[in-house]
mmCIF file of C-alpha atoms in Angstrom:
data_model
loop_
_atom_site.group_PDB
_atom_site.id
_atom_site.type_symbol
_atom_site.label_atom_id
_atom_site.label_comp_id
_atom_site.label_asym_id
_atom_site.label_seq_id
_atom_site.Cartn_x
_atom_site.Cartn_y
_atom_site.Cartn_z
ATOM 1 C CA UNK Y 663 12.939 -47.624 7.681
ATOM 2 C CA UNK Y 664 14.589 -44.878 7.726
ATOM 3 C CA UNK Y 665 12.962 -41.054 7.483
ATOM 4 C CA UNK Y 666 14.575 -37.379 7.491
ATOM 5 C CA UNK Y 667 12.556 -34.902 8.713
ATOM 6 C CA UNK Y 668 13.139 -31.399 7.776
ATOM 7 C CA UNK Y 669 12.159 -28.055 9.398
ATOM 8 C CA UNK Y 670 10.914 -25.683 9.218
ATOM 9 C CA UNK Y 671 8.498 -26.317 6.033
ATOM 10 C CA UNK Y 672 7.807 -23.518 4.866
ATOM 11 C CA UNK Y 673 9.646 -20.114 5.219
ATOM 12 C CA UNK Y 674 9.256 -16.691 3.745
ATOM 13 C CA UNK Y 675 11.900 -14.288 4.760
ATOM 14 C CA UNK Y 676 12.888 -10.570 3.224
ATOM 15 C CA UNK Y 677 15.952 -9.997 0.707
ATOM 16 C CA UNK Y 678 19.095 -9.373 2.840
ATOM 17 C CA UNK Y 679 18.170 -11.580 5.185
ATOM 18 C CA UNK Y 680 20.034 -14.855 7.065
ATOM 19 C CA UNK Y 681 18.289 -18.379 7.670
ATOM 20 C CA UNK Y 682 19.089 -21.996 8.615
ATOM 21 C CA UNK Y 683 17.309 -25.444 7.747
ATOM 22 C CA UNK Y 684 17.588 -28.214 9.154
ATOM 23 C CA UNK Y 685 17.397 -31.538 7.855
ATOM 24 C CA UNK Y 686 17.435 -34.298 10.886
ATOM 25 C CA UNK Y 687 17.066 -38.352 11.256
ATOM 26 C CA UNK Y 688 17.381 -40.872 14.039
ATOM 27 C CA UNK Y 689 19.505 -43.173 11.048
ATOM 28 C CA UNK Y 690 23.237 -42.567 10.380
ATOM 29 C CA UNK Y 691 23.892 -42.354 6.600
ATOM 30 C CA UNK Y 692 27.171 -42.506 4.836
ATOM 31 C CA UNK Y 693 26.574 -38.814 3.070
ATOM 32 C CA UNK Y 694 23.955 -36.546 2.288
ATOM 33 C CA UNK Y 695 23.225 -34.132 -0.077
ATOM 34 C CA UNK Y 696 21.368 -30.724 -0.291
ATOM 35 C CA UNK Y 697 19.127 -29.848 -3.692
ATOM 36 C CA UNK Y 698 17.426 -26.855 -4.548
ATOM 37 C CA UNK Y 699 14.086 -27.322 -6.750
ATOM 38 C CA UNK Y 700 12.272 -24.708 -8.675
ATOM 39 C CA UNK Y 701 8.733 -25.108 -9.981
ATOM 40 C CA UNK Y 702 8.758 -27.036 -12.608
ATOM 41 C CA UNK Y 703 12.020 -28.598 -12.922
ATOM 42 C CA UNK Y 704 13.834 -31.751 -11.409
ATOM 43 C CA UNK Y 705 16.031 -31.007 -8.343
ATOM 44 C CA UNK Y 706 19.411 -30.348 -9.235
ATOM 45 C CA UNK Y 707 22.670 -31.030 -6.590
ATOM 46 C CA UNK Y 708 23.722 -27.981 -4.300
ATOM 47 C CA UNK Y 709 26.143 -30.691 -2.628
ATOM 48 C CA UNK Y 710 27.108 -33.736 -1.142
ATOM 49 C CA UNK Y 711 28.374 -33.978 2.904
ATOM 50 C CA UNK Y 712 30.676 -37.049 3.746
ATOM 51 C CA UNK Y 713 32.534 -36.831 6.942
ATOM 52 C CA UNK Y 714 31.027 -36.328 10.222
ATOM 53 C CA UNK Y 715 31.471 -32.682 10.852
ATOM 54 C CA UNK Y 716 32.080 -31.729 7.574
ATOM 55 C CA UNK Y 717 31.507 -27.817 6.436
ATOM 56 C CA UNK Y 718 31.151 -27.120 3.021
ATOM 57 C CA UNK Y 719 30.713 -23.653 1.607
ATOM 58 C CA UNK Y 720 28.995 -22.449 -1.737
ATOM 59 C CA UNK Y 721 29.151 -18.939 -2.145
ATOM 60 C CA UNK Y 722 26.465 -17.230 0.426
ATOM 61 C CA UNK Y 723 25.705 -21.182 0.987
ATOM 62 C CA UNK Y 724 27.169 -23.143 3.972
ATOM 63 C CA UNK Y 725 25.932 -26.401 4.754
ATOM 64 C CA UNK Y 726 27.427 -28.491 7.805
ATOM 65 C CA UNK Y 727 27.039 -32.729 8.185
ATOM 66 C CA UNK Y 728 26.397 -33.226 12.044
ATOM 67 C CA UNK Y 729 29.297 -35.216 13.917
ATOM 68 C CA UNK Y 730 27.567 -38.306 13.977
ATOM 69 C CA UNK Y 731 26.075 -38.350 10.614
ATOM 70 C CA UNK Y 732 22.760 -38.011 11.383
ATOM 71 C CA UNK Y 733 21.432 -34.600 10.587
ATOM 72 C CA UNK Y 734 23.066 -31.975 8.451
ATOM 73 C CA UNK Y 735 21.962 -27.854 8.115
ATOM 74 C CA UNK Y 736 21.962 -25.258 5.778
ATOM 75 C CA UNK Y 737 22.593 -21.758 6.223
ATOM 76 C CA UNK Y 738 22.258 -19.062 3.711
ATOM 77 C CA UNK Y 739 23.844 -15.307 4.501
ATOM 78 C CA UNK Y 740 21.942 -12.452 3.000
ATOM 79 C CA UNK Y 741 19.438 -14.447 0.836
ATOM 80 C CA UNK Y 742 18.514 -13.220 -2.640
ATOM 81 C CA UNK Y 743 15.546 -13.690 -4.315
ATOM 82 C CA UNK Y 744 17.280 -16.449 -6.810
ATOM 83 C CA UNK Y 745 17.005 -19.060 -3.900
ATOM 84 C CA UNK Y 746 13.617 -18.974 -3.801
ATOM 85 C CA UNK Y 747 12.473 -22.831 -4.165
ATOM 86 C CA UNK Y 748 12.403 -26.158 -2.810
ATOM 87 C CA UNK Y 749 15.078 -27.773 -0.925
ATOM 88 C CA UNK Y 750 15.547 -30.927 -0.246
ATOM 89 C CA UNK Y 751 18.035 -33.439 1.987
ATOM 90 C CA UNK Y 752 18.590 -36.309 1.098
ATOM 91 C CA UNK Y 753 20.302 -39.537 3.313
ATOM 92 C CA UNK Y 754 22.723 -42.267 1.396
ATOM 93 C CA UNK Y 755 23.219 -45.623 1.850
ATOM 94 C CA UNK Y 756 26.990 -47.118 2.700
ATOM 95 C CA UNK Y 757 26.525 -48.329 -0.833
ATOM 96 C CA UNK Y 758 25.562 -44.370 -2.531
ATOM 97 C CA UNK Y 759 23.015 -46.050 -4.300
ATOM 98 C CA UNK Y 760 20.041 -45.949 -2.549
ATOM 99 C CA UNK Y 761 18.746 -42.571 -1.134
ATOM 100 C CA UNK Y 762 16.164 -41.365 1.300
ATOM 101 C CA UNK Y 763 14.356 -37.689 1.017
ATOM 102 C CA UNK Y 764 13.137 -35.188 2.920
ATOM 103 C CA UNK Y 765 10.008 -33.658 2.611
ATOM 104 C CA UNK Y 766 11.599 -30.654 1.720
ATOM 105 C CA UNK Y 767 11.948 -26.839 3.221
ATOM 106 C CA UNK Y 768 9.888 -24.189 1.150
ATOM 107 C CA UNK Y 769 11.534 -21.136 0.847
ATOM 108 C CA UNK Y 770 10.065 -17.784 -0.172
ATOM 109 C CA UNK Y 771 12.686 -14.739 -0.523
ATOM 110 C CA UNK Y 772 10.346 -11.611 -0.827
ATOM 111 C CA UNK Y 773 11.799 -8.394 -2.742
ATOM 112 C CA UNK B 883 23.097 -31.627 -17.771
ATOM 113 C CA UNK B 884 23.288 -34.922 -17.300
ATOM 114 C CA UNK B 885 21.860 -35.825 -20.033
ATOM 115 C CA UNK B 886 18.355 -37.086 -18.659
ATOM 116 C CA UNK B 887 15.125 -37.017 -21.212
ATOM 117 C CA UNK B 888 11.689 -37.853 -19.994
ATOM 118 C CA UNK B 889 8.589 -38.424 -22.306
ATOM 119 C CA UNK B 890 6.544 -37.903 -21.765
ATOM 120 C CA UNK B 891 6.004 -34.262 -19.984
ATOM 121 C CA UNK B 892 2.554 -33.994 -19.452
ATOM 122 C CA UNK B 893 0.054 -36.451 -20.066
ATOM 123 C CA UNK B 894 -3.539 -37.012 -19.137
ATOM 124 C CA UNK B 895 -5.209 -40.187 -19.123
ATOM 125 C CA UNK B 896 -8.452 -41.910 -17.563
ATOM 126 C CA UNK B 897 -8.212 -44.374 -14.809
ATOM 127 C CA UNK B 898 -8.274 -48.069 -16.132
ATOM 128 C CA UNK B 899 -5.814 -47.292 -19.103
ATOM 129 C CA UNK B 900 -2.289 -47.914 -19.206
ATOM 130 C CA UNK B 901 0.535 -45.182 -19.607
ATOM 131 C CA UNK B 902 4.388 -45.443 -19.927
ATOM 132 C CA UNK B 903 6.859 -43.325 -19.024
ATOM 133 C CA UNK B 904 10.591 -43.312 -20.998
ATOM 134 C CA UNK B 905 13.684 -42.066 -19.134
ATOM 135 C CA UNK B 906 16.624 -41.889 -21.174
ATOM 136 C CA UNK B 907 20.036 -40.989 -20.602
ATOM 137 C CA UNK B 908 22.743 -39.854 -22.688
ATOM 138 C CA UNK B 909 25.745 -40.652 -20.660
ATOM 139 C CA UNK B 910 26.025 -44.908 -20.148
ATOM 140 C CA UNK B 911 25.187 -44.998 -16.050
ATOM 141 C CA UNK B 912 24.712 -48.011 -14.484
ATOM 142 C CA UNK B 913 22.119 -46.883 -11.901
ATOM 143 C CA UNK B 914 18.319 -45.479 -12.766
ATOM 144 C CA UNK B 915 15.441 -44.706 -10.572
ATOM 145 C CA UNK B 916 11.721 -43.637 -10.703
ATOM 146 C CA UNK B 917 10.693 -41.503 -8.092
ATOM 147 C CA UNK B 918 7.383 -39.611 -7.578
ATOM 148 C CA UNK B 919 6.783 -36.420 -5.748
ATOM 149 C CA UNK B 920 3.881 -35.545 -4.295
ATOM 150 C CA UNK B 921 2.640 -32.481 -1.739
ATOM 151 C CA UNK B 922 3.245 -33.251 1.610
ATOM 152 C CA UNK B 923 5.291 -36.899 0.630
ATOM 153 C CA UNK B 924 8.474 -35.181 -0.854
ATOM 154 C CA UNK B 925 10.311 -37.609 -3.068
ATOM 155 C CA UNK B 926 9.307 -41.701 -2.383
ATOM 156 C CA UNK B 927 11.304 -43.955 -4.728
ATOM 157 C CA UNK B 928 8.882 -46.272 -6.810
ATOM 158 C CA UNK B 929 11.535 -48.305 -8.754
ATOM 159 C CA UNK B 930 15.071 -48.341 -9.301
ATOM 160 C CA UNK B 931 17.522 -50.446 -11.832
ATOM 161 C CA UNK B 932 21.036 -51.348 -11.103
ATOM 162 C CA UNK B 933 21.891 -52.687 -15.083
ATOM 163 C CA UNK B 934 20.276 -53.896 -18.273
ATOM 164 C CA UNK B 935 17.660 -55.970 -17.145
ATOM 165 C CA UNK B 936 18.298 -55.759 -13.395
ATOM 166 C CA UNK B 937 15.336 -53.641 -11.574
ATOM 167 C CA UNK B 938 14.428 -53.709 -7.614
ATOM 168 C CA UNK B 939 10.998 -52.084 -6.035
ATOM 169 C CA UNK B 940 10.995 -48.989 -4.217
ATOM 170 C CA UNK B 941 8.651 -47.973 -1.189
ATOM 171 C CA UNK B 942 5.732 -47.199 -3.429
ATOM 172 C CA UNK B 943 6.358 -49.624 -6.132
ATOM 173 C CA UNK B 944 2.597 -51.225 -5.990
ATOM 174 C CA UNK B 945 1.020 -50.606 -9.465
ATOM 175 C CA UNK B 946 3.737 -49.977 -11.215
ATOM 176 C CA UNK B 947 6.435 -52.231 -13.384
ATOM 177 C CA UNK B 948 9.541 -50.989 -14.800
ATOM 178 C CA UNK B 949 11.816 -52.637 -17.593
ATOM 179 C CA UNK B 950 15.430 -51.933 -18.382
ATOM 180 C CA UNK B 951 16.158 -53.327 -21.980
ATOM 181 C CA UNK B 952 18.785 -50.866 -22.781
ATOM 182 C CA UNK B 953 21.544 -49.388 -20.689
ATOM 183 C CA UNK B 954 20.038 -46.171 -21.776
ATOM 184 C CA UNK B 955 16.229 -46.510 -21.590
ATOM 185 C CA UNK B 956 14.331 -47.303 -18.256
ATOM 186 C CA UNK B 957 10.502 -47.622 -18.885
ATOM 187 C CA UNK B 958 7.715 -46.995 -16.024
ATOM 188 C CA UNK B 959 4.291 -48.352 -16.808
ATOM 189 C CA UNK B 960 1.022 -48.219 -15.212
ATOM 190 C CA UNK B 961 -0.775 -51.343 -15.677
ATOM 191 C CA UNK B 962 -3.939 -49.727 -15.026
ATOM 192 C CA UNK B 963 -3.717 -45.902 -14.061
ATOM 193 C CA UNK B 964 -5.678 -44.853 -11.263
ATOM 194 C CA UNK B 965 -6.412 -41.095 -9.552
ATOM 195 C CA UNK B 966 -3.936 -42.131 -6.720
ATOM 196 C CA UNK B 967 -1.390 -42.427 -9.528
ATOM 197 C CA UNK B 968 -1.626 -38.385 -10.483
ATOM 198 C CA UNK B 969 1.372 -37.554 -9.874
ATOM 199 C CA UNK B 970 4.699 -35.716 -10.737
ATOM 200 C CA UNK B 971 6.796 -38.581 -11.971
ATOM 201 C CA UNK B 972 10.775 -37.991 -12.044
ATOM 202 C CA UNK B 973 13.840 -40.236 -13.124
ATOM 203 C CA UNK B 974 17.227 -39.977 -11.839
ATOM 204 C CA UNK B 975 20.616 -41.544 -12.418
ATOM 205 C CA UNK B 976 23.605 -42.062 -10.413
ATOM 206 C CA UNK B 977 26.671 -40.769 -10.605
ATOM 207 C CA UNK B 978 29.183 -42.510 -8.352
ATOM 208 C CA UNK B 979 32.123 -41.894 -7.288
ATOM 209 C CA UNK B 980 33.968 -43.217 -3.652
ATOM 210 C CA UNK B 981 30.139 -44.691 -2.788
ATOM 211 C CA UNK B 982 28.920 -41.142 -2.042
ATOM 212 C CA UNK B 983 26.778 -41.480 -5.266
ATOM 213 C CA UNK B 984 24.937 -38.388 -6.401
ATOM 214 C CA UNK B 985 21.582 -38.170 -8.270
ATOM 215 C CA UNK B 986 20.752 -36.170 -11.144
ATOM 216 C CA UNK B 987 17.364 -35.841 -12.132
ATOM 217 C CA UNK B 988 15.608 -34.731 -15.442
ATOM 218 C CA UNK B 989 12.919 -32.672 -15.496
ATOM 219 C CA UNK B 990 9.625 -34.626 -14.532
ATOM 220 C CA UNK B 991 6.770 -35.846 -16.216
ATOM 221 C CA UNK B 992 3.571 -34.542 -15.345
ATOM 222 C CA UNK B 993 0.522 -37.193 -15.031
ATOM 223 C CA UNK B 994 -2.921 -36.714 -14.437
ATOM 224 C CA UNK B 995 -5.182 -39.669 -14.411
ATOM 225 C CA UNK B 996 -9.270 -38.418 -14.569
#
């Protein structure tokens, strides 16, 4: 089976500042993506990571897929209190039809 | 938007009866799941469906069926809801493109089961 573990769960940081989460499995998957949930709402997309080493950035956003395709990272610069929420990894199959989650990173951005 | 409807968005029932849940999509993709989310369990996959009358079980598929009679509506049905079952209930399609595939969800359907 395979699992993705991400750390830390929960983290509260002030405006301004930078952070990283991590999103990390002992299963190689043939991309993996990045959402962002708010309360109430379905998880929408941030992005999807295909090639080993890949860095892809999104604004204040930059998320990097690990060389061998087993753990990926996201970093935000100078966090706002709009990415407050939920996010999630999440690990495809070779097919891109069958996904595995995270449990998710909880992030607070405090005013 | 991708075009995802759920119905319904908040229901509460008592254990022993059975609820259904409709996903529909607006945009014709092949690919539908059921996942539900729960504290501490993040996202487990319950049911998916890969056409019109083509479904396959998820991790946590036990007391639950799905049916897929329309390229457009996926059903999820408790046969008999129980408290286990109180959940946040969310469908998904799949976009593919290059086998990357990339889910879009709608917006949940809250269940609470007394």
């Amino acid at each position: 089976t395979q699992l993705l573990e991400q750390s830390p769960q929960f983290l509260s940081i002030q405006e301004g500042e930078n952070l990283t989460v991590y999103c990390n499995s002992s299963s190689v998957f043939s991309s993996l993506q990045w959402y962002r949930q708010e309360p109430g709402e379905g998880p929408v997309l941030l992005v999807t990571v295909v090639t080993g080493g890949e860095v892809k950035k999104l604004k204040r956003l930059t998320f990097q897929f690990g060389d061998a395709r087993k753990d990926s990272s996201l970093h935000i610069t100078a966090a706002q209190t709009g990415d407050t929420g939920l996010y999630l990894c999440a690990g495809a199959d070779n097919y891109g039809q069958n996904f595995v989650f995270g449990p998710g990173t909880r992030l607070s951005v405090l005013p | 938007d991708a075009g995802i409807t759920q119905s319904p968005r908040h229901k509460v029932t008592e254990t022993g009866t059975p609820v259904t849940l409709r996903c529909h999509q607006t945009e014709n993709h092949r690919y539908m799941y059921w996942y539900r989310q729960d504290p501490g369990h993040g996202l487990r996959l319950i049911h998916y469906s890969y056409g019109v009358k083509d479904t396959d079980k998820g991790e946590v598929s036990d007391g639950y069926s799905v049916s897929r009679s329309k390229t457009e509506d996926f059903l999820l049905t408790l046969e008999s809801a129980t408290s286990s079952q109180t959940s946040v209930y969310f469908c998904a399609i799949s976009r593919t493109d290059q086998n990357t595939g990339e889910l879009f969800f709608g917006e949940g359907s809250r269940l609470t089961v007394l």
